[in-house]
mmCIF file of C-alpha atoms in Angstrom:
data_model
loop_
_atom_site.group_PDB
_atom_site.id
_atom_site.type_symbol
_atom_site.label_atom_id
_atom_site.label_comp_id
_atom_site.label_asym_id
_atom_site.label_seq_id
_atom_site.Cartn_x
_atom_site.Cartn_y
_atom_site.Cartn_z
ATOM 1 C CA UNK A 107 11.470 20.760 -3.175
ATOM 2 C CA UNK A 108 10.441 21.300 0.266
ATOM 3 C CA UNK A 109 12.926 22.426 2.819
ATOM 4 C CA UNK A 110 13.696 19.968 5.678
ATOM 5 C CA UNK A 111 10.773 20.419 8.479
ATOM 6 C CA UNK A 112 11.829 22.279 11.385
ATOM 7 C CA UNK A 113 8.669 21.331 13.560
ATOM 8 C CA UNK A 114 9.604 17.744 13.393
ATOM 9 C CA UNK A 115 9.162 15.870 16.801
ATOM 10 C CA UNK A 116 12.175 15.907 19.023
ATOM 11 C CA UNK A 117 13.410 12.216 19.183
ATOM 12 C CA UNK A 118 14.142 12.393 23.046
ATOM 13 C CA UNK A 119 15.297 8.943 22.400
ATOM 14 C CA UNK A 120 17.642 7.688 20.235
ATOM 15 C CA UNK A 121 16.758 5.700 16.763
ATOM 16 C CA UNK A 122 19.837 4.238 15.421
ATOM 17 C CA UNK A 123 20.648 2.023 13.444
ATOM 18 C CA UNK A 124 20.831 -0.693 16.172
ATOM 19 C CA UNK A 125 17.365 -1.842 17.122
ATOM 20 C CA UNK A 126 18.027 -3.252 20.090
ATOM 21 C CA UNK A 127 19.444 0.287 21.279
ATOM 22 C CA UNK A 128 16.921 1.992 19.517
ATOM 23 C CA UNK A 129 13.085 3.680 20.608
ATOM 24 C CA UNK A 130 9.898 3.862 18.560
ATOM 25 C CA UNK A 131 9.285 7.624 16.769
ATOM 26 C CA UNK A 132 7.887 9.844 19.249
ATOM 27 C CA UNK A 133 4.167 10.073 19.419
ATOM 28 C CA UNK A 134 3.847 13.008 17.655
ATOM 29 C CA UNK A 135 4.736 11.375 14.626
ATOM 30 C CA UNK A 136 1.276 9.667 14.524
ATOM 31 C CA UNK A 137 -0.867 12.876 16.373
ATOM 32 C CA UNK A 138 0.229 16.066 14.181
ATOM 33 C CA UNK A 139 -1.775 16.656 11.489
ATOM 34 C CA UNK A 140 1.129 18.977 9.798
ATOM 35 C CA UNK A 141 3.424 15.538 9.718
ATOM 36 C CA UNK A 142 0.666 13.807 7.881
ATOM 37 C CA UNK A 143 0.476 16.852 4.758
ATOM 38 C CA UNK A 144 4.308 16.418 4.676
ATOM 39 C CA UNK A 145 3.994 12.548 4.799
ATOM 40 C CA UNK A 146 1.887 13.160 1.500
ATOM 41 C CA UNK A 147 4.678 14.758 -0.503
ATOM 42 C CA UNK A 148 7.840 13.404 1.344
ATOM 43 C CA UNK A 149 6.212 9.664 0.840
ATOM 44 C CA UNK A 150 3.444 9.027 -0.681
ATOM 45 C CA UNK A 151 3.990 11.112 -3.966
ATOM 46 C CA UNK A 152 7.247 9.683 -4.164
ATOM 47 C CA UNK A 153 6.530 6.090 -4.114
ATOM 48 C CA UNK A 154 4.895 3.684 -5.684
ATOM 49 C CA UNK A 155 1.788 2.660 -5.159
ATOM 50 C CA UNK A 156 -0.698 0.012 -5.836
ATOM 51 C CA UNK A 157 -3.598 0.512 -8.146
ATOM 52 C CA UNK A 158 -4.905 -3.052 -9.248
ATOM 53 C CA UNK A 159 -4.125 -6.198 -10.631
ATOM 54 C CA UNK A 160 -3.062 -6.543 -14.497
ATOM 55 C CA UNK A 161 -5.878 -8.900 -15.049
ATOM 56 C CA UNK A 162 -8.906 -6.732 -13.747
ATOM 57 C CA UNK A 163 -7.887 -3.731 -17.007
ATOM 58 C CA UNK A 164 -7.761 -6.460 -19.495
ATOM 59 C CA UNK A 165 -9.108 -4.624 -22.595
ATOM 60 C CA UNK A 166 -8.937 -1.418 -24.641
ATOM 61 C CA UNK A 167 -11.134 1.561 -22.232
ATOM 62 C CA UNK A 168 -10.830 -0.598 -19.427
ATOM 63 C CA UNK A 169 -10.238 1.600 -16.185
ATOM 64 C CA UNK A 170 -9.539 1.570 -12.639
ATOM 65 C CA UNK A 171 -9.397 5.217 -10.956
ATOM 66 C CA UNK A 172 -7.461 5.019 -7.493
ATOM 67 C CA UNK A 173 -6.973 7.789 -4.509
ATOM 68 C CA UNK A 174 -3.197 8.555 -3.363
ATOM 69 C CA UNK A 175 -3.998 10.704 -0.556
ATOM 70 C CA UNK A 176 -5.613 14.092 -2.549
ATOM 71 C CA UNK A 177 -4.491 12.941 -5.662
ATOM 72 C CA UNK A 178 -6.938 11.328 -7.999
ATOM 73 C CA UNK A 179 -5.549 9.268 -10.531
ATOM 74 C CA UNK A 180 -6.580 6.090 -13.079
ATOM 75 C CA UNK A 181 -4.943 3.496 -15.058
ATOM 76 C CA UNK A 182 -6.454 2.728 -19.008
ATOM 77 C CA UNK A 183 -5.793 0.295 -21.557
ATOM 78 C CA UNK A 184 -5.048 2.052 -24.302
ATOM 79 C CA UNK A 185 -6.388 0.740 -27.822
ATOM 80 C CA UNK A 186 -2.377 -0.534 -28.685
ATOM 81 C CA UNK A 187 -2.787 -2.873 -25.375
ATOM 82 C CA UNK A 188 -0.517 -0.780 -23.498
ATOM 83 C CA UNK A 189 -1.375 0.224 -20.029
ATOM 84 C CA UNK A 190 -0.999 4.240 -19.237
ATOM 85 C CA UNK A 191 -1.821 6.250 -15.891
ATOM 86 C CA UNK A 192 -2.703 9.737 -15.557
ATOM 87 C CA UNK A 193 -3.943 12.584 -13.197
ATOM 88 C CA UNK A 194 -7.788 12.091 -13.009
ATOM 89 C CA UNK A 195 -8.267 15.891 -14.135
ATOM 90 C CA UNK A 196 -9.796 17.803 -16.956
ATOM 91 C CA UNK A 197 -6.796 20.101 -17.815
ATOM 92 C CA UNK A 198 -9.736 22.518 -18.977
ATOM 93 C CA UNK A 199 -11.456 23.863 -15.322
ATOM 94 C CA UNK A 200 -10.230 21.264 -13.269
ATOM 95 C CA UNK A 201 -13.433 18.739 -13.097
ATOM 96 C CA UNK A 202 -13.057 14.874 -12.055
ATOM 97 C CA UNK A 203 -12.976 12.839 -14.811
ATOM 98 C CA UNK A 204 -13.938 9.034 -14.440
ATOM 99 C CA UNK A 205 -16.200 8.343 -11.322
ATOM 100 C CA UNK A 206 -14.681 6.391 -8.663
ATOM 101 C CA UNK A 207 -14.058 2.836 -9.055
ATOM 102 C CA UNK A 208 -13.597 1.120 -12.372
ATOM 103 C CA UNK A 209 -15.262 0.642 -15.837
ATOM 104 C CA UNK A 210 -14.360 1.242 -19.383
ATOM 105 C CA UNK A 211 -14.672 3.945 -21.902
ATOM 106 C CA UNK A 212 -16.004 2.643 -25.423
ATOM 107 C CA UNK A 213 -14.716 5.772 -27.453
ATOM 108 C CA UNK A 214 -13.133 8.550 -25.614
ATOM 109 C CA UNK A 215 -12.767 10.204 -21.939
ATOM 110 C CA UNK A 216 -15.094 13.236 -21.833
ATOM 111 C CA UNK A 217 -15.052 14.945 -18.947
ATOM 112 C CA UNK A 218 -18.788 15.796 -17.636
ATOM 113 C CA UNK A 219 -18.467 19.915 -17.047
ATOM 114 C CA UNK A 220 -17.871 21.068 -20.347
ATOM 115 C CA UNK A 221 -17.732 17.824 -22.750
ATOM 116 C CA UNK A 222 -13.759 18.284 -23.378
ATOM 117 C CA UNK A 223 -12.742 14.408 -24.727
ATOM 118 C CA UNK A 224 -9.530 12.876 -24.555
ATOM 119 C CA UNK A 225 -7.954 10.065 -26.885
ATOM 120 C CA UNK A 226 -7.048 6.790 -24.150
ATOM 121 C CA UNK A 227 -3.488 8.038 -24.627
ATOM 122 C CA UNK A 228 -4.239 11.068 -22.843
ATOM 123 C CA UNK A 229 -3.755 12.708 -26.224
ATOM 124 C CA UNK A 230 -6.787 16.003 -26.010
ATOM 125 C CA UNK A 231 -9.399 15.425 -28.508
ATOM 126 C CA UNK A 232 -12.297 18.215 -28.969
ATOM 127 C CA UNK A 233 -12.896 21.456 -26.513
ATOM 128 C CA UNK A 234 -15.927 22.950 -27.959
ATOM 129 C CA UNK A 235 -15.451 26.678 -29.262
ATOM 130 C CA UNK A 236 -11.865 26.421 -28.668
ATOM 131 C CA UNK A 237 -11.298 26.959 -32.385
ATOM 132 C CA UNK A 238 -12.417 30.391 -31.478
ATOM 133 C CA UNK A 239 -9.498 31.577 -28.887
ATOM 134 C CA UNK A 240 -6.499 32.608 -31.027
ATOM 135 C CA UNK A 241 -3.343 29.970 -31.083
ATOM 136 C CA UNK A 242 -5.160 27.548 -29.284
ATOM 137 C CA UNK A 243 -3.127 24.536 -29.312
ATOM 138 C CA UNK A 244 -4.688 20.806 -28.411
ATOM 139 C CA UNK A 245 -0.982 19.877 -27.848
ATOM 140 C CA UNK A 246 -0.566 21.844 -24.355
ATOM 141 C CA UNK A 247 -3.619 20.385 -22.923
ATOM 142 C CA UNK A 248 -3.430 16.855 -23.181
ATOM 143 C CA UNK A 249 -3.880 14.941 -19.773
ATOM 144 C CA UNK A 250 -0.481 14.838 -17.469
ATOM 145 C CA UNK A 251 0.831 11.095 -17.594
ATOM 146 C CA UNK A 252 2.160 9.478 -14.432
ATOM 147 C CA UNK A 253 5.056 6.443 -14.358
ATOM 148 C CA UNK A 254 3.298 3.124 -14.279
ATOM 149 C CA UNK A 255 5.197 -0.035 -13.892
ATOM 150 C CA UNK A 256 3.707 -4.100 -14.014
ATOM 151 C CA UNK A 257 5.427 -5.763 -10.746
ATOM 152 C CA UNK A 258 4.503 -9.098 -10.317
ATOM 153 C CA UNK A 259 1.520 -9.062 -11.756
ATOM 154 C CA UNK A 260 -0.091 -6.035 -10.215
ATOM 155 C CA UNK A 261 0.639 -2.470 -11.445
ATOM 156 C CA UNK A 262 1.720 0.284 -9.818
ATOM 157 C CA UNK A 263 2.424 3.911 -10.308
ATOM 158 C CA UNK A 264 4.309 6.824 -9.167
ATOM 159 C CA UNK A 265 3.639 10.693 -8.844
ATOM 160 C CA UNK A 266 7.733 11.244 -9.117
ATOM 161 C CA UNK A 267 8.562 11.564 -12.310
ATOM 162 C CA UNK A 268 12.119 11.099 -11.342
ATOM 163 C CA UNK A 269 11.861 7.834 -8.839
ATOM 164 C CA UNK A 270 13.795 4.581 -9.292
ATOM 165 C CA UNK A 271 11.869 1.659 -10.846
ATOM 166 C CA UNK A 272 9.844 -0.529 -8.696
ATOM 167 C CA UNK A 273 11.787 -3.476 -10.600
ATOM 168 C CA UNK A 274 14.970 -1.891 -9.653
ATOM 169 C CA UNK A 275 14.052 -1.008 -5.853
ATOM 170 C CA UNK A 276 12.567 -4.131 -4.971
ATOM 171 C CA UNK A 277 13.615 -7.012 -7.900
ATOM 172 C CA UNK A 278 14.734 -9.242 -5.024
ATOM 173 C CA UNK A 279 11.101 -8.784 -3.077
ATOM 174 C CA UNK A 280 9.479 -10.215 -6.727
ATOM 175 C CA UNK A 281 12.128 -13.166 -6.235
ATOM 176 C CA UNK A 282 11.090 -14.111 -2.847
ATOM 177 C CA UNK A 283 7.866 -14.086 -3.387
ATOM 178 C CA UNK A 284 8.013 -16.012 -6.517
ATOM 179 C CA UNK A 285 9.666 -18.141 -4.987
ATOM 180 C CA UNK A 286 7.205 -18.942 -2.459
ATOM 181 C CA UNK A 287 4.277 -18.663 -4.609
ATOM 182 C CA UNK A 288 5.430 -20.776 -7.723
ATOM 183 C CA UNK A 289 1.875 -20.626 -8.590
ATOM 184 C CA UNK A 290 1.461 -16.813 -8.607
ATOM 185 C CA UNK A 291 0.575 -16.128 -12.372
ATOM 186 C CA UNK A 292 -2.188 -18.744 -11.982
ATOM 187 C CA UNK A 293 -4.022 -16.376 -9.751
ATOM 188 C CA UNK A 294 -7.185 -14.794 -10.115
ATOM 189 C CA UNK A 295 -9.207 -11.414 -8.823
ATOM 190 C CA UNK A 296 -12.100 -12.638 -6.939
ATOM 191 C CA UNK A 297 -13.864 -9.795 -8.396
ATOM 192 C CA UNK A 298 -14.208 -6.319 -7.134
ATOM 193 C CA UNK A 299 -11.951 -4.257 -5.261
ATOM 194 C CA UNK A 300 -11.229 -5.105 -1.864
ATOM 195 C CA UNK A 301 -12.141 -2.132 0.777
ATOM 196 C CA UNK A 302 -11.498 -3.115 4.561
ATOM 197 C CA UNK A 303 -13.604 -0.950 6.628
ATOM 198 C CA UNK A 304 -12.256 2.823 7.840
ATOM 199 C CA UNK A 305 -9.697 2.173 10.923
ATOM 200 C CA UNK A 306 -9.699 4.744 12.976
ATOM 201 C CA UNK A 307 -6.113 4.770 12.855
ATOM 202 C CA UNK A 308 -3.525 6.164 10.758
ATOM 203 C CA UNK A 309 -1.452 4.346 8.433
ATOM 204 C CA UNK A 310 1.359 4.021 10.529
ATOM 205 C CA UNK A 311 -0.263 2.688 13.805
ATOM 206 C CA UNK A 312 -1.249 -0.138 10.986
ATOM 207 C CA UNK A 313 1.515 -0.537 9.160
ATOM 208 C CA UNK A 314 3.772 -0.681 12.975
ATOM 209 C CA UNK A 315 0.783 -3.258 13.503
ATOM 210 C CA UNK A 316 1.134 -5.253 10.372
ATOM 211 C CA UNK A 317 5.303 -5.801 10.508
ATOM 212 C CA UNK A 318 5.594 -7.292 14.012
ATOM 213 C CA UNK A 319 3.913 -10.355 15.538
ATOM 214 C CA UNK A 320 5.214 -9.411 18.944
ATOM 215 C CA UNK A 321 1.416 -9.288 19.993
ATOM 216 C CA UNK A 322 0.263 -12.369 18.526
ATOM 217 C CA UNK A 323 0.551 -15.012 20.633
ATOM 218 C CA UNK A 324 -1.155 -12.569 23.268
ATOM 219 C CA UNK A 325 -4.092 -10.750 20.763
ATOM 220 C CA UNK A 326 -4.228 -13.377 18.304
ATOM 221 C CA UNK A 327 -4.584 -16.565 20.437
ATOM 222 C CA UNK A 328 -6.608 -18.683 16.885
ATOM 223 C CA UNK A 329 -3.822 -17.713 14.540
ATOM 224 C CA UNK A 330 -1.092 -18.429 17.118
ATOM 225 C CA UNK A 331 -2.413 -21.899 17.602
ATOM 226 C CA UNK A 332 -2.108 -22.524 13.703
ATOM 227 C CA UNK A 333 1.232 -20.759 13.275
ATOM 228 C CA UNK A 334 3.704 -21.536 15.467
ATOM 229 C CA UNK A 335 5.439 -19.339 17.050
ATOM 230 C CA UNK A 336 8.260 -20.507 18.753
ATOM 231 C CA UNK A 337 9.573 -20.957 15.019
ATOM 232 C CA UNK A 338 8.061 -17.380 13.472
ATOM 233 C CA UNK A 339 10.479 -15.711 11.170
ATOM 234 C CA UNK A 340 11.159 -12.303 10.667
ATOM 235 C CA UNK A 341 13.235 -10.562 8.375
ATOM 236 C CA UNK A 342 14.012 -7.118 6.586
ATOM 237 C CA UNK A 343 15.637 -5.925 3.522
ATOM 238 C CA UNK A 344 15.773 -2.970 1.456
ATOM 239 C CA UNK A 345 12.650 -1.518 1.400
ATOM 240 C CA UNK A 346 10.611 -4.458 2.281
ATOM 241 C CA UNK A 347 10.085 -7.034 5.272
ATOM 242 C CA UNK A 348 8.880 -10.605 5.573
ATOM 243 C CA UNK A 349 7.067 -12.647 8.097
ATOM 244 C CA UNK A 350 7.252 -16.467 7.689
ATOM 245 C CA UNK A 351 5.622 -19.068 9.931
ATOM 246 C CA UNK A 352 7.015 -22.714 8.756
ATOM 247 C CA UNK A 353 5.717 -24.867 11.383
ATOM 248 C CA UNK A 354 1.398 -25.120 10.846
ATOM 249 C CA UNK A 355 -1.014 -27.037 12.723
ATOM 250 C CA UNK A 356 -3.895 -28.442 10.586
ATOM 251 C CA UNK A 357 -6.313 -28.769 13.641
ATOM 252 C CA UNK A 358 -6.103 -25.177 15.373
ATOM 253 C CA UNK A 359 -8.723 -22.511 16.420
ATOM 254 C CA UNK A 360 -8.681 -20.559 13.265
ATOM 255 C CA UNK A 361 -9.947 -22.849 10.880
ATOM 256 C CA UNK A 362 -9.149 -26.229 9.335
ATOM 257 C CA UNK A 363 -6.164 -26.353 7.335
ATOM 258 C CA UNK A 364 -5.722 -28.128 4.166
ATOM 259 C CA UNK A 365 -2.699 -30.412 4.253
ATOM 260 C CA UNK A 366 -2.676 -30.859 0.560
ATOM 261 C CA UNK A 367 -2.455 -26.678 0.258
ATOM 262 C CA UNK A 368 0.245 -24.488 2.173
ATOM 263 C CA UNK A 369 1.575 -25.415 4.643
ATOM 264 C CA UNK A 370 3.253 -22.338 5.782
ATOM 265 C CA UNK A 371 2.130 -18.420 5.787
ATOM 266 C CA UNK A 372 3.715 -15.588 4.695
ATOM 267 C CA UNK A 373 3.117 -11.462 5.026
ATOM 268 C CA UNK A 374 5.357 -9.609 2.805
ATOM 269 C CA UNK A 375 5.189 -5.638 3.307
ATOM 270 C CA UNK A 376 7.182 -2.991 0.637
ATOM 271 C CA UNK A 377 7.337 0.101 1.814
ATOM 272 C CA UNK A 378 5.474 2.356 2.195
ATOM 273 C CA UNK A 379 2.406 0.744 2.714
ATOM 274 C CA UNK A 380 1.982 -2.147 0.437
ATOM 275 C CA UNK A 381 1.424 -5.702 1.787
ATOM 276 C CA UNK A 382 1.295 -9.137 -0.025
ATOM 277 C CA UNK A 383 -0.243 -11.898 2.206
ATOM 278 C CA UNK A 384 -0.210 -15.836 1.804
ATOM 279 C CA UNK A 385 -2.376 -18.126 4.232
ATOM 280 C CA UNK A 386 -1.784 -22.020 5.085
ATOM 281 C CA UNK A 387 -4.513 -23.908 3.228
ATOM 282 C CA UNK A 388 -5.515 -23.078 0.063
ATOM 283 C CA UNK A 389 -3.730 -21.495 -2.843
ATOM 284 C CA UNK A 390 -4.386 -17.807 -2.781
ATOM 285 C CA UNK A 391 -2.415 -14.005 -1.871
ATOM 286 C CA UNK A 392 -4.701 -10.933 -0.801
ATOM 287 C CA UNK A 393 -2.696 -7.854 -2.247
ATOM 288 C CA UNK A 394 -3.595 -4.983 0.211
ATOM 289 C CA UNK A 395 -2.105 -1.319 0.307
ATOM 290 C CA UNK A 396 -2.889 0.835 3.364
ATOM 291 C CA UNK A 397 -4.289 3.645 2.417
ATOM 292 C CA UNK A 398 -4.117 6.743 4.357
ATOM 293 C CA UNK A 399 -7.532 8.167 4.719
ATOM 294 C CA UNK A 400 -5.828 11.514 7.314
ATOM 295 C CA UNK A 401 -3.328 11.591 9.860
ATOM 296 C CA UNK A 402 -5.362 9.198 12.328
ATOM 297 C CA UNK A 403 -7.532 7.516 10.031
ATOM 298 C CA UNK A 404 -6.892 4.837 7.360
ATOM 299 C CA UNK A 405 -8.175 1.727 5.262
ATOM 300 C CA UNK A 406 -7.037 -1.441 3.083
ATOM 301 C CA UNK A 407 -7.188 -1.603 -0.328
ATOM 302 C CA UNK A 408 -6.623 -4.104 -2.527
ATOM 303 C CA UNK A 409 -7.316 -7.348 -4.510
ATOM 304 C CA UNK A 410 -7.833 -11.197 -3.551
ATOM 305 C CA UNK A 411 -6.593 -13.823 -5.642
ATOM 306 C CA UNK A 412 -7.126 -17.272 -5.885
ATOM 307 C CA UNK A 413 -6.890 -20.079 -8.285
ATOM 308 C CA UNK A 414 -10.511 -20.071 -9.099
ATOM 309 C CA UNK A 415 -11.241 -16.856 -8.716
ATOM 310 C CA UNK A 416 -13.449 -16.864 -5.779
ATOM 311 C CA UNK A 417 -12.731 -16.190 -2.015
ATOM 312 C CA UNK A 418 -11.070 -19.220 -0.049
ATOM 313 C CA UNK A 419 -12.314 -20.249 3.629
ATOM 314 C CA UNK A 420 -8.303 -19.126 4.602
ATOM 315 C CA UNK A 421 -9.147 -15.344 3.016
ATOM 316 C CA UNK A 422 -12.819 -15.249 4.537
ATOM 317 C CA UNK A 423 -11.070 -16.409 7.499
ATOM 318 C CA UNK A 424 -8.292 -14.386 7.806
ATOM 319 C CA UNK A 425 -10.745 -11.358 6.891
ATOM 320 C CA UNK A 426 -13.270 -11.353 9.143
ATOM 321 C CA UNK A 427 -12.967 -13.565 11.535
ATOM 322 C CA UNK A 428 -9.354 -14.087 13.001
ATOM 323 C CA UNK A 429 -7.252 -11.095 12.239
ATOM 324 C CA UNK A 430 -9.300 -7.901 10.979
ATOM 325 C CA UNK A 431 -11.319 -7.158 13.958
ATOM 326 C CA UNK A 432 -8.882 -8.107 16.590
ATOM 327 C CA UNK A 433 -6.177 -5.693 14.365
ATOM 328 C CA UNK A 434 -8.465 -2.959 13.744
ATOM 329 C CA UNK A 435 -9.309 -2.400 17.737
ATOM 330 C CA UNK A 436 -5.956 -2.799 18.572
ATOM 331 C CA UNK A 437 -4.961 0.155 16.138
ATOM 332 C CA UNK A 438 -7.588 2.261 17.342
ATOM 333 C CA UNK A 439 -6.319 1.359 21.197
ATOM 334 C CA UNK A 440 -2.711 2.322 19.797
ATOM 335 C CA UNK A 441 -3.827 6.153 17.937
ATOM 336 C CA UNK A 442 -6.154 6.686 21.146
ATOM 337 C CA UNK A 443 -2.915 5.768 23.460
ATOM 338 C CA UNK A 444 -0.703 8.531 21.196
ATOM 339 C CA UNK A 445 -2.878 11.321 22.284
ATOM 340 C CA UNK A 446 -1.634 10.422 25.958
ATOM 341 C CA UNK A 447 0.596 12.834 28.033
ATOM 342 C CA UNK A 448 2.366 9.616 29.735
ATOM 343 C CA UNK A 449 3.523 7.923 26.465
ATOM 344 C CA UNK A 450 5.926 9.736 23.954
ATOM 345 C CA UNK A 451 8.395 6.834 23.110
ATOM 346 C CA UNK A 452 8.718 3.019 23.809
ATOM 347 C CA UNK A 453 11.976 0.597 23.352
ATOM 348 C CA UNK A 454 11.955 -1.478 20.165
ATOM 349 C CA UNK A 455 12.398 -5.582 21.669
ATOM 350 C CA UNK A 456 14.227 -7.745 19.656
ATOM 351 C CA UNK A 457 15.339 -11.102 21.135
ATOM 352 C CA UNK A 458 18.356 -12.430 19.155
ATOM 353 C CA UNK A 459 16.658 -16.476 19.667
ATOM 354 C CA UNK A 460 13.282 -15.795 18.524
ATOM 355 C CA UNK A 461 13.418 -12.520 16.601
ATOM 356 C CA UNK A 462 10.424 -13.576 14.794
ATOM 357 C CA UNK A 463 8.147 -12.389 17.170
ATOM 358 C CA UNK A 464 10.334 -9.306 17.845
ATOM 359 C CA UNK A 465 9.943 -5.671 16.361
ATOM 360 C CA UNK A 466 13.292 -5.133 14.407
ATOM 361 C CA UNK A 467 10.984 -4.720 11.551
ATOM 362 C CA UNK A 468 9.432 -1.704 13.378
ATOM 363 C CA UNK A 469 12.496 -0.369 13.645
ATOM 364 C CA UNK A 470 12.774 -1.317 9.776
ATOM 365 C CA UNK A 471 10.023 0.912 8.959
ATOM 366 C CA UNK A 472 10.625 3.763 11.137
ATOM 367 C CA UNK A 473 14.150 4.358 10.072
ATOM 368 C CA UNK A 474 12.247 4.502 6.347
ATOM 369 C CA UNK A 475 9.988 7.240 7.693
ATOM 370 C CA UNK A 476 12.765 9.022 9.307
ATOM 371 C CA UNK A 477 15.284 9.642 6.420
ATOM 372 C CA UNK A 478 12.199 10.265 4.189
ATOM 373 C CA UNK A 479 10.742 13.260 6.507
ATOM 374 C CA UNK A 480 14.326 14.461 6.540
ATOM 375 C CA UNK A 481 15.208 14.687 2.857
ATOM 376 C CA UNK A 482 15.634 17.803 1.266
#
């Protein structure tokens, strides 16, 4: 267990539990490369994370191999239709074993350095000439399993042997969203995994980005004139946030809206750095993690679904043409701006009437990063 950081910014000013008396974290929360390394065990190894939807690993051998920060790991089917997750490692000399990306495995997993195999339950196989070093047992070399858990639809794993279930942590996120999305088992991967292009930002300039649309009536002038905002809602919970526009216009800058689709939008993020994302018009969710790629630098990951299985007009929309670029300059202003000796901290705004386009969900998610850094 690590010990409590002692070269963790000084919080000049206060964050409390009260957002409107609170500040953002200091800058050098986002700047210090030694935050980011403990990030990765205080955080990311401790959480769950997204790998792919249930749907895309459908049959025995099929795999999908995912990066959590340095760790390499993948999810299988295993021959009994269950779904396992383990360490992408040969346990012999330490060689990658599946290449990036996804595929399936007819027979075995043999690793390409020295042709050890594994069973799809991780169970070791053959080592060639191990027969020949005394009490060599197959037993002790099996690859290490990691905690894997289906959550609405999608499955997720976690490096912490000893966390809380997803199910458990966030059971009443799967009900709200469910409830919004009635239609959410119907859903289909539009094929391939979604990669947004590298932001040169890190993860929490995006994620601070994502939870607030405080800036969108201002940045985002097409998706403010189809969501209105003098009705936005904004709300936080456990470990998890929602943004909920109610009000749509079907003629607006952004593109046409389908009357007979939804008519509302909603951006759900779980923490850390998971987001699920529903657009007025036609039925469809993108399911997006942020990856972080190093302490300034990130990307999204993820997987679109939609009732046929192939990108919407709202998704291509949403993608490329309203949100992404506008958000990914605005990050890379932001993690510029950080570097600056005349910025350290800034007041969270909430406004009690329209709190929707307030940042209490900022505040939301830096109180999460806070008591995680400071954990023993």
């Amino acid at each position: 267990m690590l010990d409590k950081p002692s070269n963790l910014p000084e919080l000049r000013l206060p964050l409390n539990e009260d957002p409107q008396q609170s500040y953002t974290l200091p800058s050098g929360y986002y700047t210090d490369p030694a935050i980011y390394e403990l990030e990765k065990e205080m955080i990311f190894y401790r959480t769950w994370q997204y790998i792919c939807h249930v749907s895309e690993v459908p049959k025995s051998g099929d795999y999908v191999t995912m990066r959590i920060c340095d760790q390499n790991v993948f999810v299988m089917r295993g021959e009994d239709g269950d779904l396992r997750a383990f360490y992408n490692v040969c346990r012999h000399r330490a060689h990658e074993l599946l290449k990036d990306g996804s595929g399936s495995v007819k027979n075995v997993i043999t690793c390409p350095y020295h042709a050890w195999t594994y069973e799809k339950t991780g169970a070791l196989r053959g080592a060639p000439n191990s027969d020949k070093r005394p009490e060599f047992c197959k037993d002790n070399f099996g690859l290490r399993q990691i905690r894997l858990e289906e959550f609405l639809g999608c499955v997720f794993v976690n490096l912490d042997d000893n966390a809380v279930g997803l199910n458990v942590q966030a059971g009443d996120l799967a009900d709200d969203i469910r409830k919004h999305v009635p239609y959410l088992d119907d859903l289909k991967p539009t094929g391939g995994r979604f990669i947004d292009p590298h932001i040169n930002a890190g993860w929490k300039v995006v994620v601070d980005n994502y939870v607030e649309c405080y800036h969108c009536s201002h940045a985002h002038p097409a998706f403010s004139s189809m969501i209105c905002m003098d009705t936005y809602e904004l709300d936080t919970f456990g470990l998890w946030s929602r943004q909920y526009g109610k009000d749509i216009n079907a003629e607006n800058d952004a593109y046409p809206v389908d009357p007979n689709g939804n008519m509302f939008s909603a951006f759900w993020f779980l923490w850390p750095s998971m987001t699920f994302n529903v657009l007025p018009g036609g039925k469809g969710m993108t399911v997006l993690a942020v990856r972080p790629v190093k302490h300034d630098a990130s990307l999204f990951e993820g997987t679109t679904l939609t009732a046929d299985g192939k990108v919407s007009k709202e998704q291509q929309a949403y993608g490329t043409n309203v949100l992404g670029p506008e958000d990914t300059a605005l990050c890379e202003s932001v993690q510029r701006g950080l570097m600056s000796k005349g910025y350290d901290q800034g007041p969270i705004i909430v406004d009690p009437d329209r709190d929707g386009v307030g940042e209490k969900a900022i505040h939301h998610f830096h109180r999460l990063v806070q008591g995680a850094l400071a954990e023993r």
